[in-house]
Short mmCIF file of C-alpha atoms in Angstrom, two decimals:
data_model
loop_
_atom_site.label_atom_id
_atom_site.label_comp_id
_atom_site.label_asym_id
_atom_site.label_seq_id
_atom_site.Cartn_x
_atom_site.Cartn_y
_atom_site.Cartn_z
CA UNK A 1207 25.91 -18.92 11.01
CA UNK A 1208 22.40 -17.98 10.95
CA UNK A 1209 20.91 -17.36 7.36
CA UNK A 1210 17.37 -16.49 6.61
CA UNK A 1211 15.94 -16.81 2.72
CA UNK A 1212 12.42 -14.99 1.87
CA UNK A 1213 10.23 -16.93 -1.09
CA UNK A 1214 7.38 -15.86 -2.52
CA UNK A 1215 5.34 -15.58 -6.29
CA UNK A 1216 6.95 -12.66 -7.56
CA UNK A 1217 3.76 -11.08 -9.44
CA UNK A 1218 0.78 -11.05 -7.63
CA UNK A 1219 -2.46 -9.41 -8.94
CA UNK A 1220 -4.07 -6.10 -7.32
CA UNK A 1221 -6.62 -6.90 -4.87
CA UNK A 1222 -5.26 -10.20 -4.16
CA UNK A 1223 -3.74 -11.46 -1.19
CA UNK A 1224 0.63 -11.53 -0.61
CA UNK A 1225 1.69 -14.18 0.78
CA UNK A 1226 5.57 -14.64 1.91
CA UNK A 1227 7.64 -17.06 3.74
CA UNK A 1228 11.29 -16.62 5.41
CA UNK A 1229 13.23 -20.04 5.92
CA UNK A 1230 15.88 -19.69 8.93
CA UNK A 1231 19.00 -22.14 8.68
CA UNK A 1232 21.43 -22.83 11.21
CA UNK A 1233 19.74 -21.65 13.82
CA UNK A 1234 16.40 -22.00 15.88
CA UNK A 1235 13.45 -20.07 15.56
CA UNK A 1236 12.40 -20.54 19.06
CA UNK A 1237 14.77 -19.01 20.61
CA UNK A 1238 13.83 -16.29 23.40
CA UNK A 1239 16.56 -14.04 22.30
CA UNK A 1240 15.06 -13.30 18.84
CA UNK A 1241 11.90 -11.50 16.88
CA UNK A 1242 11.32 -12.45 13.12
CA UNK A 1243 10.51 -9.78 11.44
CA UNK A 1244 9.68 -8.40 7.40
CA UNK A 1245 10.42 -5.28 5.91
CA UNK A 1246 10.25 -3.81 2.70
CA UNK A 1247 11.81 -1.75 0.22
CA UNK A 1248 9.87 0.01 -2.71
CA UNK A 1249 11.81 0.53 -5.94
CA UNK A 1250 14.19 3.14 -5.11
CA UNK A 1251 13.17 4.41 -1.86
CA UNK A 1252 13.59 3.87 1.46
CA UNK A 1253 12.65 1.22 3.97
CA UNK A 1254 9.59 0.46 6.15
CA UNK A 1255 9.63 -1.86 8.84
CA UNK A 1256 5.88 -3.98 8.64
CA UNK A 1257 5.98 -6.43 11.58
CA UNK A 1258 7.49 -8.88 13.29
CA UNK A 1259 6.47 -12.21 15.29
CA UNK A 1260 7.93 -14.08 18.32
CA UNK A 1261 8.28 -17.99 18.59
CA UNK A 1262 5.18 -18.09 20.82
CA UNK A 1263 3.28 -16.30 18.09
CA UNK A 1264 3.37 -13.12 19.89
CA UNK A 1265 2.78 -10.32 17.15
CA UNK A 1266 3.78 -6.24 16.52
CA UNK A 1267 2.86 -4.87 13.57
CA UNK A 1268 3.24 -1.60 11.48
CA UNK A 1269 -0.20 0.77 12.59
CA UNK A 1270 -0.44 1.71 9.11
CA UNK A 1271 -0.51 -1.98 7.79
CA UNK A 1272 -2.40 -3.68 10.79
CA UNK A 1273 -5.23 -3.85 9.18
CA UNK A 1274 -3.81 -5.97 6.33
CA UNK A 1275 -0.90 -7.79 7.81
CA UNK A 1276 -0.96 -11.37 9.40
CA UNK A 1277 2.16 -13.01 10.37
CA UNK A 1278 2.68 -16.76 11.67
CA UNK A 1279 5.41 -18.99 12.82
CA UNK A 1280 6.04 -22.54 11.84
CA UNK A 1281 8.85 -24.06 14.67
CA UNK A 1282 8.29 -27.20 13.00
CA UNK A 1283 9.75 -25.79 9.95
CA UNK A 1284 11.70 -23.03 11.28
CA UNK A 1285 9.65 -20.52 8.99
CA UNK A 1286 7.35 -17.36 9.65
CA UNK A 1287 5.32 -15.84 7.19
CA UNK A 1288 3.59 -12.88 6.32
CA UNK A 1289 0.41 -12.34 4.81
CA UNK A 1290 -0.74 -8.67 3.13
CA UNK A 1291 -3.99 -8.61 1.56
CA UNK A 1292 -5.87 -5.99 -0.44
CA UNK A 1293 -3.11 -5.43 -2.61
CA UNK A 1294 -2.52 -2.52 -5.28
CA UNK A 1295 0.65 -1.23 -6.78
CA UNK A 1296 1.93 1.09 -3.44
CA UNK A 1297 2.84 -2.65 -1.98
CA UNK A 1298 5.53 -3.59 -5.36
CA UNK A 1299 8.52 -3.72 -3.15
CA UNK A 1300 11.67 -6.01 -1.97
CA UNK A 1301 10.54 -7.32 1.20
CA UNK A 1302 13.12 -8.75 3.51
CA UNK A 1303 12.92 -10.63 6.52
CA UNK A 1304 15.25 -10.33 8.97
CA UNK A 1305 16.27 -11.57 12.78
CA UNK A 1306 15.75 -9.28 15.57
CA UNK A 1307 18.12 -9.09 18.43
CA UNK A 1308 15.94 -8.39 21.77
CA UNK A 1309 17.58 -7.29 25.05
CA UNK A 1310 20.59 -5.93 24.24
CA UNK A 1311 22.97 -5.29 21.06
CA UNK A 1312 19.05 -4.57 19.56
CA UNK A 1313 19.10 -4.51 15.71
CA UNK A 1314 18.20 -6.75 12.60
CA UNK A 1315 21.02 -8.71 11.76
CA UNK A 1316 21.18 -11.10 9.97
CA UNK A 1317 18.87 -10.05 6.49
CA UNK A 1318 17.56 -12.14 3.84
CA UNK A 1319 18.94 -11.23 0.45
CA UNK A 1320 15.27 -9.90 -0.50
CA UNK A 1321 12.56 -10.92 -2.89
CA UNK A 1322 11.13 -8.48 -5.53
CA UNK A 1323 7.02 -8.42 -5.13
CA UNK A 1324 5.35 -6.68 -7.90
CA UNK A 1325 1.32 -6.12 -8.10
CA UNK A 1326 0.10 -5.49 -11.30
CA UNK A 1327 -2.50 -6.70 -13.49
CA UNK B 1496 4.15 6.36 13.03
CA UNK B 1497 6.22 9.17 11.05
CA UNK B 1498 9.21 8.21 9.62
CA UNK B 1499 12.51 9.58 11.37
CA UNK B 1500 14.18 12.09 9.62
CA UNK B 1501 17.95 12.05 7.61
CA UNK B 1502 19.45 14.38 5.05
CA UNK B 1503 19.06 12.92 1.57
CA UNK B 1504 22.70 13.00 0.86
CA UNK B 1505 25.67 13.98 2.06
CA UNK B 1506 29.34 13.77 0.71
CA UNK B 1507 33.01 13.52 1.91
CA UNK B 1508 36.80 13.25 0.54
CA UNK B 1509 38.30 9.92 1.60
CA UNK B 1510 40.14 10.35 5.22
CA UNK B 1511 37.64 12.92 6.39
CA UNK B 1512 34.72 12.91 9.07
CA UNK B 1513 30.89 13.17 7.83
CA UNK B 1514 28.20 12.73 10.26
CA UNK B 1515 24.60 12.00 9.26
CA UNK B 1516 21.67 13.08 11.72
CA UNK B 1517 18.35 11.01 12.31
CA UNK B 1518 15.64 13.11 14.08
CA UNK B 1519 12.29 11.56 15.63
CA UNK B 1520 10.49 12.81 18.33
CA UNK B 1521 10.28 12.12 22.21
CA UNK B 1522 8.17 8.81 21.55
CA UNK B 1523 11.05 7.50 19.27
CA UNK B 1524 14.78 8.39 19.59
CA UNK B 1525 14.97 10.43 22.46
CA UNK B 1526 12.62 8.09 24.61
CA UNK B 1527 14.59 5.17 23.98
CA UNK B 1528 18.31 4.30 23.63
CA UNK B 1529 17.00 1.96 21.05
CA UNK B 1530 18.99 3.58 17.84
CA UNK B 1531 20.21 1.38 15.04
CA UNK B 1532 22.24 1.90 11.82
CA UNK B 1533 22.33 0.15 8.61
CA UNK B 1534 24.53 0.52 5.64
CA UNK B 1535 23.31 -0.66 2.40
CA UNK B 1536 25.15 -1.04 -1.29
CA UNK B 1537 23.16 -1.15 -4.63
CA UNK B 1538 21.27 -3.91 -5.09
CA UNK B 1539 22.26 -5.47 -1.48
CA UNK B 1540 20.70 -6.15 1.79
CA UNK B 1541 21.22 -3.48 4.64
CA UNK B 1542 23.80 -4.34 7.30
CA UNK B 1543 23.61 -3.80 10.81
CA UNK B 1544 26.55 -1.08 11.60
CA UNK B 1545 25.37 0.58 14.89
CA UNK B 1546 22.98 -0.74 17.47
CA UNK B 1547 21.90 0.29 21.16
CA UNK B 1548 22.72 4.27 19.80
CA UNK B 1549 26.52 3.81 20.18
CA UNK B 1550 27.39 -0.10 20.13
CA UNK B 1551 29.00 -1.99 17.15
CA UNK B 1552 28.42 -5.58 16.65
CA UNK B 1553 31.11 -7.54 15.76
CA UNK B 1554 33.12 -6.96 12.74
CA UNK B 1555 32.38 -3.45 12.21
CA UNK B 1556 34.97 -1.01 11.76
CA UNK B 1557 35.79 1.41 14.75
CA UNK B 1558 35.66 4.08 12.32
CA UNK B 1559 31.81 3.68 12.60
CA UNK B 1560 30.13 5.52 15.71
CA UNK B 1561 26.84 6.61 16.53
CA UNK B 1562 25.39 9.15 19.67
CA UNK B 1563 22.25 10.97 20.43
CA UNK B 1564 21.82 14.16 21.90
CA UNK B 1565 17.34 14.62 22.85
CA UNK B 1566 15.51 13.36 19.46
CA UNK B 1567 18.51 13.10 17.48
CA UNK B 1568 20.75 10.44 16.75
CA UNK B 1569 23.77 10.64 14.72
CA UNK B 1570 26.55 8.48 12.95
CA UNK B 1571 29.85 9.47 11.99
CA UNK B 1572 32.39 7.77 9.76
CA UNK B 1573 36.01 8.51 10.50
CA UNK B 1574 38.41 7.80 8.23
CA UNK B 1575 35.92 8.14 4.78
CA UNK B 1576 37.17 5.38 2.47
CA UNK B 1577 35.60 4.49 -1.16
CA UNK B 1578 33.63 1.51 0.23
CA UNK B 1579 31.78 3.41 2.58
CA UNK B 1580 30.11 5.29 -0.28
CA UNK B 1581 26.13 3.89 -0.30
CA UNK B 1582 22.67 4.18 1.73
CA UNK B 1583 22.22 4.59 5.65
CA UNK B 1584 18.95 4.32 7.80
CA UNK B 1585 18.84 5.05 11.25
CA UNK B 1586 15.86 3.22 13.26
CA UNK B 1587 14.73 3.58 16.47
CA UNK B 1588 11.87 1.68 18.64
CA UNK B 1589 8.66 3.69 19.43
CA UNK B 1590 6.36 4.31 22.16
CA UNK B 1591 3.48 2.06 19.83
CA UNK B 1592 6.64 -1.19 20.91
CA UNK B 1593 6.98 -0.94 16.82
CA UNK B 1594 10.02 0.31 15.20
CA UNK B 1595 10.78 3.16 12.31
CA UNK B 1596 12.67 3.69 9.63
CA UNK B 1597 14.51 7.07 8.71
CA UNK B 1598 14.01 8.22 4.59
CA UNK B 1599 17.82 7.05 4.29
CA UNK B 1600 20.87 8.90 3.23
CA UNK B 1601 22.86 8.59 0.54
CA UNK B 1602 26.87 9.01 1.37
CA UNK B 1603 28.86 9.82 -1.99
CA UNK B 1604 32.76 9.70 -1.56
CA UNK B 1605 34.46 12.14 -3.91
#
């Protein structure tokens, strides 16, 4: 079955630019049936959904992120990637990536187990 | 985009019925059948439990269902066992083609 793996630095400084990547195995990333997408998680609160990409590089993104947020797709991999810069402490959070169903049964299924990010000096 | 809203908590004996509400707005949940659930333990990643307002993917428990009635979408668990106790979201797409997030609820089984 599909499984999807986020990696990433684990500390970055504020200011400075996140950078994440989410590794899909046994399955393809360019299928038409799917969006990519990331969310996060802040330390004992709820989640936000920030974006999410389609094979052909189509992009949606959170409006209260846009301005920060790039996301890319690597078929050649089978990896997207998201990209948050400006950083300060309000972005320390699990982020997950996750596949998005499109068409019908709609939802994010499967997840990645999550990586802790945490911005601090 | 506003988050949708849920009650913080809410609490049931095992074998009972509790439903959780997730309100939004015309340009969310009641625009679009476009309503998902996720269930999520301490520590773990969320789980798709409900999608398309009412449908369960495969594997899920009957016991789970979800409906919407204008801008509000609901779950209810049937059947309230011990391993049901943990975190739900609702989500729901928007008029913006993103997607939101309720604030969560957290389901304590006495």
């Amino acid at each position: 079955q599909v499984q999807l793996q986020e990696s990433g630095p684990g500390l970055v400084k504020p200011s400075q630019t996140l950078s994440l990547t989410c590794t899909v195995s046994g399955g393809s990333i360019s299928s038409r049936d799917y969006y990519w997408t990331w969310i996060r998680q802040p330390p004992g609160k709820g989640l936000e959904w920030i974006g999410y990409i389609y094979y052909g590089g189509s992009t949606y993104y959170n409006p209260s992120l846009k301005r920060r947020i790039t996301m890319s797709v690597d078929t050649s991999k089978n990896q997207f990637s998201l990209k948050l810069n400006s950083v300060t402490a309000a972005d320390t959070a699990v982020y997950f990536c996750a596949r998005h169903r499109r068409g019908s049964m709609i939802g994010l299924d499967p997840w990645g187990q999550g990586t802790l990010i945490t911005v601090s000096s | 985009q506003s988050a949708l809203t849920q009650p913080a908590s809410v609490s049931g004996s095992p074998g009972q019925s509790i439903t959780i509400s997730c309100t939004g707005t015309s340009s969310d949940v009641g625009g679009y059948n476009y309503v998902s659930w996720y269930q999520q333990h301490p520590g773990k990643a969320p789980k798709l439990i409900i999608c398309d307002v009412n449908e369960r993917p495969s594997g899920i428990s009957n016991r789970f269902s979800g409906s919407k009635s204008g801008n509000t979408a609901s779950l209810t668990i049937s059947g309230l066992q011990a391993e049901d106790e943990g975190d739900y979201y609702c989500s729901s797409y928007t008029s913006s083609s993103t997607w939101v997030f309720g604030g969560g609820t957290k389901l304590t089984v006495l």
